mmCIF file of C-alpha atoms and ligand atoms in Angstrom:
data_model
loop_
_atom_site.group_PDB
_atom_site.id
_atom_site.type_symbol
_atom_site.label_atom_id
_atom_site.label_comp_id
_atom_site.label_asym_id
_atom_site.label_seq_id
_atom_site.Cartn_x
_atom_site.Cartn_y
_atom_site.Cartn_z
ATOM 1 C CA MET A 1 0.000 0.000 0.000
ATOM 2 C CA THR A 2 1.079 3.554 -0.525
ATOM 3 C CA VAL A 3 1.158 5.984 2.382
ATOM 4 C CA GLU A 4 -2.105 7.528 1.166
ATOM 5 C CA GLU A 5 -3.813 4.132 0.870
ATOM 6 C CA PHE A 6 -2.650 3.087 4.316
ATOM 7 C CA VAL A 7 -3.844 6.300 5.922
ATOM 8 C CA HIS A 8 -7.141 6.112 4.065
ATOM 9 C CA THR A 9 -7.688 2.497 5.130
ATOM 10 C CA TYR A 10 -6.528 2.560 8.733
ATOM 11 C CA TYR A 11 -6.748 6.093 10.142
ATOM 12 C CA VAL A 12 -9.452 6.631 12.799
ATOM 13 C CA ASP A 13 -10.489 9.705 14.727
ATOM 14 C CA ARG A 14 -10.007 8.619 18.330
ATOM 15 C CA THR A 15 -11.618 11.532 20.116
ATOM 16 C CA GLY A 16 -14.467 10.436 22.348
ATOM 17 C CA THR A 17 -13.174 6.852 22.601
ATOM 18 C CA ASN A 18 -11.510 7.124 26.037
ATOM 19 C CA SER A 19 -8.098 7.373 24.424
ATOM 20 C CA SER A 20 -5.363 8.654 26.752
ATOM 21 C CA LYS A 21 -3.789 10.499 23.867
ATOM 22 C CA TRP A 22 -6.812 12.580 22.889
ATOM 23 C CA ASP A 23 -9.382 12.313 25.659
ATOM 24 C CA GLY A 24 -6.646 12.549 28.296
ATOM 25 C CA LEU A 25 -5.293 15.883 27.019
ATOM 26 C CA LYS A 26 -7.023 17.930 29.690
ATOM 27 C CA ARG A 27 -5.777 15.688 32.476
ATOM 28 C CA LYS A 28 -2.245 15.792 31.129
ATOM 29 C CA PHE A 29 -1.883 19.361 29.857
ATOM 30 C CA GLY A 30 -4.772 21.215 31.468
ATOM 31 C CA ARG A 31 -6.535 21.887 28.174
ATOM 32 C CA SER A 32 -8.153 19.740 25.520
ATOM 33 C CA ASP A 33 -7.710 21.965 22.454
ATOM 34 C CA LEU A 34 -4.202 20.752 21.624
ATOM 35 C CA LEU A 35 -2.983 18.733 18.688
ATOM 36 C CA SER A 36 -2.047 15.543 20.474
ATOM 37 C CA MET A 37 1.406 14.181 19.742
ATOM 38 C CA TRP A 38 2.417 12.749 23.080
ATOM 39 C CA VAL A 39 1.707 9.208 24.350
ATOM 40 C CA ALA A 40 3.249 6.501 22.172
ATOM 41 C CA ASP A 41 0.357 4.889 20.377
ATOM 42 C CA MET A 42 -1.163 5.477 16.965
ATOM 43 C CA GLU A 43 -4.263 6.657 15.149
ATOM 44 C CA PHE A 44 -4.199 3.538 12.976
ATOM 45 C CA LYS A 45 -6.331 0.437 13.297
ATOM 46 C CA THR A 46 -4.428 -2.735 14.032
ATOM 47 C CA PRO A 47 -4.068 -5.162 11.065
ATOM 48 C CA GLN A 48 -7.348 -6.648 9.865
ATOM 49 C CA PRO A 49 -6.351 -10.268 10.687
ATOM 50 C CA VAL A 50 -5.886 -9.172 14.309
ATOM 51 C CA ILE A 51 -9.345 -7.627 14.371
ATOM 52 C CA ASP A 52 -10.739 -10.815 12.793
ATOM 53 C CA ALA A 53 -9.030 -13.064 15.341
ATOM 54 C CA LEU A 54 -10.355 -10.905 18.185
ATOM 55 C CA ALA A 55 -13.861 -10.841 16.706
ATOM 56 C CA LYS A 56 -13.855 -14.631 16.480
ATOM 57 C CA ARG A 57 -12.711 -14.950 20.096
ATOM 58 C CA ILE A 58 -15.267 -12.395 21.293
ATOM 59 C CA GLU A 59 -18.002 -14.166 19.345
ATOM 60 C CA HIS A 60 -17.177 -17.332 21.270
ATOM 61 C CA GLY A 61 -18.558 -15.485 24.276
ATOM 62 C CA VAL A 62 -16.772 -17.375 27.041
ATOM 63 C CA PHE A 63 -13.898 -15.577 28.713
ATOM 64 C CA GLY A 64 -12.887 -17.928 31.469
ATOM 65 C CA TYR A 65 -9.284 -18.609 32.549
ATOM 66 C CA ALA A 66 -7.108 -19.376 29.579
ATOM 67 C CA GLU A 67 -4.003 -21.334 28.653
ATOM 68 C CA VAL A 68 -1.318 -19.868 26.453
ATOM 69 C CA PRO A 69 -1.371 -22.177 23.426
ATOM 70 C CA ASP A 70 1.787 -23.722 21.926
ATOM 71 C CA SER A 71 0.950 -21.810 18.777
ATOM 72 C CA TYR A 72 1.596 -18.503 20.605
ATOM 73 C CA TYR A 73 5.158 -19.458 21.511
ATOM 74 C CA GLU A 74 5.737 -20.706 17.965
ATOM 75 C CA ALA A 75 4.465 -17.447 16.489
ATOM 76 C CA LEU A 76 6.642 -15.351 18.810
ATOM 77 C CA ASP A 77 9.717 -17.447 18.034
ATOM 78 C CA GLN A 78 9.013 -17.284 14.300
ATOM 79 C CA TRP A 79 8.615 -13.505 14.439
ATOM 80 C CA MET A 80 11.885 -13.094 16.323
ATOM 81 C CA ARG A 81 13.743 -15.428 13.975
ATOM 82 C CA ASP A 82 12.358 -13.827 10.819
ATOM 83 C CA HIS A 83 12.849 -10.248 11.945
ATOM 84 C CA HIS A 84 15.720 -10.300 14.369
ATOM 85 C CA SER A 85 17.581 -13.555 13.694
ATOM 86 C CA TYR A 86 17.061 -14.614 17.286
ATOM 87 C CA SER A 87 15.355 -17.783 18.431
ATOM 88 C CA ILE A 88 13.455 -17.965 21.704
ATOM 89 C CA LYS A 89 12.879 -21.168 23.639
ATOM 90 C CA ARG A 90 9.467 -21.607 25.131
ATOM 91 C CA GLU A 91 10.739 -22.111 28.673
ATOM 92 C CA TRP A 92 12.452 -18.709 28.635
ATOM 93 C CA VAL A 93 9.203 -16.795 28.187
ATOM 94 C CA ARG A 94 7.044 -15.184 30.868
ATOM 95 C CA PHE A 95 4.225 -12.636 30.507
ATOM 96 C CA THR A 96 3.434 -9.357 32.206
ATOM 97 C CA PRO A 97 0.639 -6.812 31.833
ATOM 98 C CA GLY A 98 2.983 -4.422 30.027
ATOM 99 C CA ILE A 99 6.613 -3.445 30.262
ATOM 100 C CA ILE A 100 6.254 -0.653 32.812
ATOM 101 C CA PRO A 101 5.015 -3.014 35.544
ATOM 102 C CA ALA A 102 7.761 -5.438 34.557
ATOM 103 C CA LEU A 103 10.400 -2.743 35.093
ATOM 104 C CA TYR A 104 9.144 -2.158 38.633
ATOM 105 C CA TRP A 105 9.166 -5.898 39.342
ATOM 106 C CA PHE A 106 12.687 -6.315 37.987
ATOM 107 C CA VAL A 107 13.994 -3.568 40.205
ATOM 108 C CA ASN A 108 12.244 -5.122 43.206
ATOM 109 C CA MET A 109 13.293 -8.685 42.482
ATOM 110 C CA PHE A 110 16.934 -8.174 41.492
ATOM 111 C CA THR A 111 18.079 -5.227 43.642
ATOM 112 C CA LYS A 112 17.790 -4.016 47.231
ATOM 113 C CA GLU A 113 16.912 -0.560 48.564
ATOM 114 C CA ASN A 114 19.726 1.939 47.916
ATOM 115 C CA ASP A 115 21.354 -0.267 45.268
ATOM 116 C CA GLY A 116 22.489 1.664 42.212
ATOM 117 C CA VAL A 117 20.493 1.288 39.001
ATOM 118 C CA ILE A 118 21.841 3.023 35.922
ATOM 119 C CA VAL A 119 20.020 4.412 32.873
ATOM 120 C CA MET A 120 21.220 6.443 29.910
ATOM 121 C CA THR A 121 19.469 9.767 29.693
ATOM 122 C CA PRO A 122 17.490 11.222 28.020
ATOM 123 C CA VAL A 123 15.321 8.155 28.453
ATOM 124 C CA TYR A 124 11.683 7.089 28.685
ATOM 125 C CA TYR A 125 10.643 8.479 32.083
ATOM 126 C CA PRO A 126 9.260 5.297 33.704
ATOM 127 C CA PHE A 127 12.899 4.109 33.641
ATOM 128 C CA LEU A 128 13.635 6.925 36.076
ATOM 129 C CA ASN A 129 10.468 6.465 38.107
ATOM 130 C CA CYS A 130 10.813 2.717 38.631
ATOM 131 C CA VAL A 131 14.156 3.330 40.321
ATOM 132 C CA LYS A 132 13.144 6.369 42.357
ATOM 133 C CA ASP A 133 9.763 4.968 43.416
ATOM 134 C CA THR A 134 11.377 1.817 44.787
ATOM 135 C CA ASN A 135 14.018 3.686 46.820
ATOM 136 C CA ARG A 136 16.947 2.557 44.725
ATOM 137 C CA LYS A 137 19.748 4.921 43.814
ATOM 138 C CA LEU A 138 19.117 6.358 40.367
ATOM 139 C CA ILE A 139 22.313 6.820 38.381
ATOM 140 C CA THR A 140 21.800 8.787 35.165
ATOM 141 C CA CYS A 141 24.515 8.632 32.571
ATOM 142 C CA ASP A 142 23.833 11.218 29.873
ATOM 143 C CA LEU A 143 24.348 10.151 26.305
ATOM 144 C CA ASP A 144 26.777 12.362 24.432
ATOM 145 C CA TYR A 145 24.952 14.745 22.128
ATOM 146 C CA GLU A 146 27.043 16.189 19.350
ATOM 147 C CA ASP A 147 26.088 17.477 15.898
ATOM 148 C CA GLY A 148 22.515 16.469 16.662
ATOM 149 C CA LYS A 149 23.337 12.832 17.255
ATOM 150 C CA PHE A 150 23.339 10.728 20.403
ATOM 151 C CA THR A 151 26.203 8.366 21.229
ATOM 152 C CA ILE A 152 27.429 6.501 24.270
ATOM 153 C CA ASN A 153 30.221 7.734 26.466
ATOM 154 C CA TYR A 154 31.616 4.355 27.551
ATOM 155 C CA ASP A 155 34.201 5.759 29.956
ATOM 156 C CA ARG A 156 31.564 7.753 31.806
ATOM 157 C CA PHE A 157 29.227 4.745 31.822
ATOM 158 C CA GLU A 158 31.881 2.457 33.307
ATOM 159 C CA LYS A 159 33.046 5.019 35.844
ATOM 160 C CA MET A 160 29.502 5.617 37.054
ATOM 161 C CA ILE A 161 28.938 1.879 37.404
ATOM 162 C CA VAL A 162 32.113 1.410 39.417
ATOM 163 C CA ASP A 163 31.755 4.552 41.544
ATOM 164 C CA ASN A 164 28.176 3.706 42.493
ATOM 165 C CA ASP A 165 28.481 -0.074 42.735
ATOM 166 C CA VAL A 166 25.661 -0.352 40.198
ATOM 167 C CA LYS A 167 23.684 -3.617 40.163
ATOM 168 C CA MET A 168 21.320 -3.111 37.243
ATOM 169 C CA TYR A 169 21.263 -1.313 33.910
ATOM 170 C CA ILE A 170 17.947 -0.581 32.224
ATOM 171 C CA LEU A 171 18.632 -0.251 28.517
ATOM 172 C CA SER A 172 16.283 1.246 25.950
ATOM 173 C CA SER A 173 16.901 -0.437 22.608
ATOM 174 C CA PRO A 174 15.937 1.098 20.204
ATOM 175 C CA HIS A 175 16.323 4.161 22.342
ATOM 176 C CA ASN A 176 13.333 6.314 23.248
ATOM 177 C CA PRO A 177 13.672 9.302 22.787
ATOM 178 C CA ALA A 178 17.191 9.446 21.277
ATOM 179 C CA GLY A 179 15.983 7.590 18.183
ATOM 180 C CA ARG A 180 19.070 5.385 18.131
ATOM 181 C CA VAL A 181 19.069 1.769 17.012
ATOM 182 C CA TRP A 182 22.235 0.594 18.719
ATOM 183 C CA LYS A 183 24.808 -1.030 16.476
ATOM 184 C CA GLU A 184 26.223 -4.401 17.430
ATOM 185 C CA GLU A 185 29.594 -2.872 18.326
ATOM 186 C CA GLU A 186 27.900 -0.320 20.591
ATOM 187 C CA LEU A 187 25.895 -3.019 22.326
ATOM 188 C CA ASP A 188 28.999 -5.165 22.617
ATOM 189 C CA LYS A 189 30.885 -2.388 24.394
ATOM 190 C CA MET A 190 27.964 -1.492 26.678
ATOM 191 C CA LEU A 191 27.193 -5.072 27.584
ATOM 192 C CA GLY A 192 30.871 -5.915 27.974
ATOM 193 C CA ILE A 193 31.139 -3.223 30.646
ATOM 194 C CA CYS A 194 28.070 -4.627 32.407
ATOM 195 C CA GLU A 195 29.451 -8.161 32.304
ATOM 196 C CA LYS A 196 32.804 -7.008 33.658
ATOM 197 C CA HIS A 197 31.148 -5.374 36.679
ATOM 198 C CA ASN A 198 28.383 -7.946 37.313
ATOM 199 C CA VAL A 199 25.587 -5.640 36.261
ATOM 200 C CA LEU A 200 22.296 -7.259 35.281
ATOM 201 C CA VAL A 201 20.880 -5.814 32.049
ATOM 202 C CA ILE A 202 17.179 -5.246 31.491
ATOM 203 C CA SER A 203 16.835 -4.671 27.770
ATOM 204 C CA ASP A 204 13.547 -2.967 26.941
ATOM 205 C CA GLU A 205 13.043 -3.722 23.256
ATOM 206 C CA ILE A 206 9.435 -2.655 22.856
ATOM 207 C CA HIS A 207 10.353 -0.607 19.752
ATOM 208 C CA GLN A 208 12.286 -3.471 18.115
ATOM 209 C CA ASP A 209 10.130 -3.647 14.989
ATOM 210 C CA ILE A 210 10.051 0.055 14.221
ATOM 211 C CA THR A 211 13.236 0.873 12.355
ATOM 212 C CA ALA A 212 14.071 3.163 9.460
ATOM 213 C CA PRO A 213 14.836 1.700 6.020
ATOM 214 C CA GLY A 214 18.220 -0.008 6.018
ATOM 215 C CA VAL A 215 18.625 0.080 9.798
ATOM 216 C CA LYS A 216 19.012 -3.289 11.509
ATOM 217 C CA PHE A 217 17.890 -3.857 15.067
ATOM 218 C CA ILE A 218 19.828 -6.446 17.074
ATOM 219 C CA PRO A 219 18.363 -7.868 20.283
ATOM 220 C CA SER A 220 20.865 -7.428 23.116
ATOM 221 C CA ALA A 221 20.682 -11.143 23.841
ATOM 222 C CA ALA A 222 21.663 -11.897 20.233
ATOM 223 C CA VAL A 223 24.799 -9.738 20.190
ATOM 224 C CA LEU A 224 27.793 -11.704 18.899
ATOM 225 C CA GLY A 225 25.843 -14.950 18.796
ATOM 226 C CA GLY A 226 24.489 -14.646 22.340
ATOM 227 C CA LYS A 227 27.721 -13.661 24.107
ATOM 228 C CA TYR A 228 25.852 -11.762 26.840
ATOM 229 C CA GLU A 229 22.631 -13.789 26.960
ATOM 230 C CA SER A 230 23.174 -14.898 30.560
ATOM 231 C CA ILE A 231 23.201 -11.332 31.961
ATOM 232 C CA ILE A 232 20.196 -10.085 29.997
ATOM 233 C CA ILE A 233 16.469 -10.055 30.571
ATOM 234 C CA THR A 234 14.620 -8.898 27.480
ATOM 235 C CA ALA A 235 11.221 -7.253 27.544
ATOM 236 C CA ASN A 236 9.407 -6.926 24.244
ATOM 237 C CA ALA A 237 5.802 -6.734 23.086
ATOM 238 C CA PRO A 238 3.607 -6.396 20.021
ATOM 239 C CA SER A 239 1.980 -3.329 21.559
ATOM 240 C CA LYS A 240 3.939 -0.534 19.847
ATOM 241 C CA THR A 241 4.324 -2.346 16.544
ATOM 242 C CA PHE A 242 0.651 -3.202 16.143
ATOM 243 C CA ASN A 243 -1.046 -0.576 18.306
ATOM 244 C CA LEU A 244 -2.224 -2.999 20.982
ATOM 245 C CA ALA A 245 -1.103 -1.180 24.134
ATOM 246 C CA SER A 246 -4.369 -1.382 26.045
ATOM 247 C CA PHE A 247 -4.365 -5.195 25.955
ATOM 248 C CA LEU A 248 -1.558 -5.086 28.533
ATOM 249 C CA HIS A 249 0.483 -7.966 27.235
ATOM 250 C CA ALA A 250 4.289 -8.123 27.131
ATOM 251 C CA ASN A 251 6.847 -10.918 26.717
ATOM 252 C CA ILE A 252 9.653 -11.314 29.230
ATOM 253 C CA ILE A 253 12.506 -13.437 27.919
ATOM 254 C CA ILE A 254 14.985 -14.908 30.410
ATOM 255 C CA PRO A 255 17.463 -17.394 28.948
ATOM 256 C CA ASN A 256 19.491 -17.727 32.182
ATOM 257 C CA PRO A 257 17.858 -20.412 34.416
ATOM 258 C CA GLU A 258 19.132 -18.816 37.618
ATOM 259 C CA LEU A 259 17.554 -15.470 36.796
ATOM 260 C CA ARG A 260 14.399 -17.307 35.778
ATOM 261 C CA ALA A 261 14.274 -19.034 39.149
ATOM 262 C CA ILE A 262 14.478 -15.659 40.914
ATOM 263 C CA TYR A 263 11.752 -14.299 38.641
ATOM 264 C CA ASP A 264 9.514 -17.297 39.329
ATOM 265 C CA GLU A 265 10.085 -17.132 43.066
ATOM 266 C CA PHE A 266 9.176 -13.434 43.056
ATOM 267 C CA SER A 267 6.074 -14.155 40.960
ATOM 268 C CA LYS A 268 5.046 -16.887 43.382
ATOM 269 C CA ARG A 269 5.255 -14.485 46.311
ATOM 270 C CA TYR A 270 3.889 -11.291 44.846
ATOM 271 C CA TYR A 271 2.194 -11.847 41.563
ATOM 272 C CA GLN A 272 0.094 -14.914 40.892
ATOM 273 C CA ALA A 273 -1.479 -13.767 37.657
ATOM 274 C CA GLU A 274 -3.090 -15.580 34.788
ATOM 275 C CA SER A 275 -2.339 -14.724 31.183
ATOM 276 C CA ASN A 276 -4.517 -12.308 29.266
ATOM 277 C CA LEU A 277 -6.549 -14.203 26.680
ATOM 278 C CA ILE A 278 -7.300 -11.167 24.545
ATOM 279 C CA GLY A 279 -3.709 -9.934 24.577
ATOM 280 C CA ILE A 280 -2.437 -13.371 23.615
ATOM 281 C CA THR A 281 -5.024 -13.731 20.819
ATOM 282 C CA ALA A 282 -4.183 -10.337 19.340
ATOM 283 C CA ALA A 283 -0.438 -10.811 19.643
ATOM 284 C CA GLU A 284 -0.425 -14.214 17.973
ATOM 285 C CA ALA A 285 -2.508 -12.963 15.055
ATOM 286 C CA ALA A 286 -0.241 -9.940 14.699
ATOM 287 C CA TYR A 287 2.931 -12.035 14.707
ATOM 288 C CA ARG A 288 1.457 -14.430 12.161
ATOM 289 C CA HIS A 289 -0.329 -12.067 9.813
ATOM 290 C CA GLY A 290 0.808 -8.508 10.563
ATOM 291 C CA GLU A 291 3.992 -8.186 8.554
ATOM 292 C CA SER A 292 2.686 -6.523 5.394
ATOM 293 C CA TRP A 293 0.721 -4.044 7.531
ATOM 294 C CA ARG A 294 3.891 -3.308 9.517
ATOM 295 C CA GLN A 295 5.847 -2.680 6.334
ATOM 296 C CA ASP A 296 3.216 -0.229 5.147
ATOM 297 C CA LEU A 297 3.171 1.466 8.532
ATOM 298 C CA MET A 298 6.939 2.003 8.306
ATOM 299 C CA LYS A 299 6.387 3.938 5.062
ATOM 300 C CA VAL A 300 3.963 6.261 6.846
ATOM 301 C CA ILE A 301 6.223 6.809 9.854
ATOM 302 C CA TYR A 302 9.376 7.475 7.899
ATOM 303 C CA SER A 303 7.687 9.619 5.281
ATOM 304 C CA ASN A 304 6.306 11.684 8.175
ATOM 305 C CA TYR A 305 9.816 11.854 9.562
ATOM 306 C CA ASP A 306 11.269 12.933 6.188
ATOM 307 C CA TYR A 307 8.673 15.682 6.093
ATOM 308 C CA VAL A 308 9.645 16.915 9.565
ATOM 309 C CA LYS A 309 13.330 16.855 8.709
ATOM 310 C CA GLU A 310 12.960 18.587 5.332
ATOM 311 C CA SER A 311 10.486 21.127 6.518
ATOM 312 C CA MET A 312 12.511 22.180 9.551
ATOM 313 C CA LYS A 313 15.470 22.953 7.305
ATOM 314 C CA ASP A 314 14.010 26.466 7.083
ATOM 315 C CA TYR A 315 15.242 26.800 10.661
ATOM 316 C CA PRO A 316 18.701 25.280 10.461
ATOM 317 C CA GLU A 317 19.421 25.739 14.129
ATOM 318 C CA VAL A 318 16.492 23.544 15.086
ATOM 319 C CA THR A 319 17.877 20.025 15.293
ATOM 320 C CA VAL A 320 15.632 17.163 14.325
ATOM 321 C CA VAL A 321 17.483 14.216 15.844
ATOM 322 C CA PRO A 322 17.994 11.392 13.294
ATOM 323 C CA LEU A 323 15.287 8.776 13.671
ATOM 324 C CA GLU A 324 16.851 5.357 13.204
ATOM 325 C CA GLY A 325 14.103 3.666 15.177
ATOM 326 C CA THR A 326 10.841 4.304 17.087
ATOM 327 C CA TYR A 327 8.175 6.702 15.887
ATOM 328 C CA LEU A 328 9.111 9.370 18.393
ATOM 329 C CA THR A 329 11.037 12.259 16.963
ATOM 330 C CA PHE A 330 13.152 14.341 19.337
ATOM 331 C CA ILE A 331 13.571 17.972 18.374
ATOM 332 C CA ASP A 332 16.012 20.448 19.880
ATOM 333 C CA LEU A 333 14.501 23.946 19.994
ATOM 334 C CA ARG A 334 17.116 25.427 22.320
ATOM 335 C CA ALA A 335 18.750 27.634 19.703
ATOM 336 C CA TYR A 336 15.593 29.704 19.298
ATOM 337 C CA VAL A 337 13.404 29.363 22.366
ATOM 338 C CA PRO A 338 14.676 30.137 25.878
ATOM 339 C CA LEU A 339 14.396 27.104 28.148
ATOM 340 C CA ASP A 340 11.853 28.591 30.512
ATOM 341 C CA GLU A 341 9.585 29.556 27.605
ATOM 342 C CA ILE A 342 9.497 26.211 25.814
ATOM 343 C CA ARG A 343 6.290 25.023 27.362
ATOM 344 C CA GLU A 344 4.460 28.260 26.721
ATOM 345 C CA PHE A 345 5.802 28.234 23.164
ATOM 346 C CA VAL A 346 4.747 24.663 22.358
ATOM 347 C CA GLN A 347 1.516 24.493 24.269
ATOM 348 C CA ASP A 348 0.090 28.007 24.264
ATOM 349 C CA LYS A 349 1.411 29.265 20.941
ATOM 350 C CA CYS A 350 1.742 26.143 18.758
ATOM 351 C CA HIS A 351 -1.167 24.332 20.477
ATOM 352 C CA ILE A 352 0.626 21.033 20.570
ATOM 353 C CA GLY A 353 0.464 18.441 23.349
ATOM 354 C CA CYS A 354 3.788 16.606 23.408
ATOM 355 C CA ASP A 355 6.470 15.242 25.714
ATOM 356 C CA TYR A 356 9.066 17.665 27.035
ATOM 357 C CA GLY A 357 12.803 16.997 27.144
ATOM 358 C CA GLU A 358 13.077 17.402 30.910
ATOM 359 C CA TRP A 359 10.660 14.508 31.435
ATOM 360 C CA PHE A 360 13.434 12.285 30.065
ATOM 361 C CA GLY A 361 16.185 13.607 32.324
ATOM 362 C CA GLU A 362 17.036 16.937 33.897
ATOM 363 C CA ASN A 363 19.565 18.083 31.284
ATOM 364 C CA TRP A 364 17.236 17.828 28.293
ATOM 365 C CA LYS A 365 14.989 20.811 28.759
ATOM 366 C CA GLY A 366 14.505 22.570 25.424
ATOM 367 C CA PHE A 367 13.814 19.384 23.490
ATOM 368 C CA ILE A 368 10.363 18.181 22.581
ATOM 369 C CA ARG A 369 9.289 14.683 21.563
ATOM 370 C CA LEU A 370 6.642 14.390 18.883
ATOM 371 C CA ASN A 371 4.854 11.130 18.158
ATOM 372 C CA ILE A 372 4.685 10.966 14.362
ATOM 373 C CA ALA A 373 2.869 7.627 13.981
ATOM 374 C CA THR A 374 -0.237 9.466 12.997
ATOM 375 C CA HIS A 375 -2.083 11.042 10.101
ATOM 376 C CA PRO A 376 0.395 13.013 7.953
ATOM 377 C CA ASP A 377 -1.980 15.988 8.140
ATOM 378 C CA PHE A 378 -1.380 16.191 11.900
ATOM 379 C CA VAL A 379 2.361 16.095 11.401
ATOM 380 C CA HIS A 380 2.136 18.854 8.787
ATOM 381 C CA GLN A 381 -0.103 20.914 11.056
ATOM 382 C CA ALA A 382 2.283 20.544 14.005
ATOM 383 C CA ILE A 383 5.374 21.449 12.020
ATOM 384 C CA GLU A 384 3.694 24.363 10.265
ATOM 385 C CA SER A 385 2.585 25.795 13.606
ATOM 386 C CA ILE A 386 6.078 25.387 15.072
ATOM 387 C CA LYS A 387 7.547 27.174 12.037
ATOM 388 C CA ARG A 388 4.941 29.948 12.151
ATOM 389 C CA GLU A 389 5.549 30.559 15.841
ATOM 390 C CA LEU A 390 9.325 30.419 15.432
ATOM 391 C CA LYS A 391 9.010 33.112 12.799
ATOM 392 C CA ASN A 392 6.923 35.288 15.114
ATOM 393 C CA TYR A 393 9.341 34.624 17.888
ATOM 394 C CA ILE A 394 12.373 35.602 15.867
ATOM 395 C CA CYS A 395 10.607 38.766 14.561
ATOM 396 C CA HIS A 396 9.730 39.758 18.119
ATOM 397 C CA ALA A 397 13.267 39.185 19.278
ATOM 398 C CA ALA A 398 14.614 41.254 16.349
ATOM 399 C CA LEU A 399 12.148 44.074 17.065
ATOM 400 C CA LYS A 400 13.081 44.081 20.717
ATOM 401 C CA GLU A 401 16.721 44.333 19.763
ATOM 402 C CA ARG A 402 16.048 47.322 17.459
ATOM 403 C CA CYS A 403 14.161 49.137 20.233
HETATM 404 C C1 PLP B 1 10.800 2.298 25.852
HETATM 405 C C2 PLP B 1 9.393 2.019 26.280
HETATM 406 N N1 PLP B 1 9.163 1.024 27.151
HETATM 407 C C3 PLP B 1 7.903 0.726 27.574
HETATM 408 C C4 PLP B 1 6.819 1.450 27.117
HETATM 409 C C5 PLP B 1 5.443 1.133 27.627
HETATM 410 O O1 PLP B 1 5.289 -0.219 27.802
HETATM 411 P P1 PLP B 1 3.920 -0.838 28.283
HETATM 412 O O2 PLP B 1 2.810 -0.097 27.626
HETATM 413 O O3 PLP B 1 4.024 -2.261 27.835
HETATM 414 O O4 PLP B 1 3.903 -0.735 29.772
HETATM 415 C C6 PLP B 1 7.023 2.486 26.198
HETATM 416 C C7 PLP B 1 5.884 3.289 25.727
HETATM 417 O O5 PLP B 1 6.039 4.333 25.167
HETATM 418 C C8 PLP B 1 8.337 2.771 25.768
HETATM 419 O O6 PLP B 1 8.587 3.749 24.898
#
């Protein structure tokens, strides 16, 4: 399908459907008249075979306790092998009602109060919260940001681990909001440091299937043929890829039997949950039949991104961070808008509801994160309003200077 065909076929107006993104605007930003580009889900219907599988299950009418069928594990393994050249054994897999709760559990099950947990900022804010809320010591290692691109400062990372006796690293791969899809050599260096200092790695790979043309995602556990598999717990899900977030279903993959035993012991004590029939049904259908839809979706996301990048060239000092993966574009407005005016600029002048840089770490104020997995018209509208307001802003500043 072309971008236009995809948008025509799958776009839906979500206002009035209890969507956090649209109907939650007032709660989040104090006003509901904003163009919503924040929370990471999409305005597109999930693939038709997923809807069909759900309809069939709903039609059955009985929603008692459910088993996870063998076919689910096969579909997950097939998806991972086909897309990421990584095979998953059935006994490694556990389920959680989403990755955020899993992050909290991991911190609780594998660390003690006051233990150091490291993250690389700017990063998805629940990474920060799950450490702070559980009374662990949050260690934030900023990514290097140079020429509009994010890279890892390995020396700083290692020093922070050693100085703070860090026990756990929560890795975002692909990285939200830096847009990086880590290369194998980058992962090798990062994971090598963790292995050297006995740091357990939680690799959140929820964005694994959303990568720009020609960019290859590598699961952390697959780096160099599985070199670091024993120190990694992977969390992935079909929720971002196929717009299934509200079904609260994520895969937790633990190849190391000792870590699995700790996970199972913790689950026995604190979390005796069944699996979610609807989440499992949707995920299996998506893994089996969603690929052509996903490929078409990628065209929409990356053509939206190309538009943002091209269009912002009129303001060369605005940096649109390269988007290798995820559908969340990080934009640096610091050259034009003073830090303490960013929010007023974006919200009150541009009328956009989006995520702010400082949510992802204290040093990133002045950036905004726009979710571009949406109708191209919304992306155009957002960028045009940012450009219009930048122009006004610059004119005002010039006038002030002349006075
Ligand atoms: C890196 C990352 N992890 C986790 C999540 C949310 O996971 P879940 O909805 O499964 O709790 C998001 C959502 O934006 C995300 O970007």
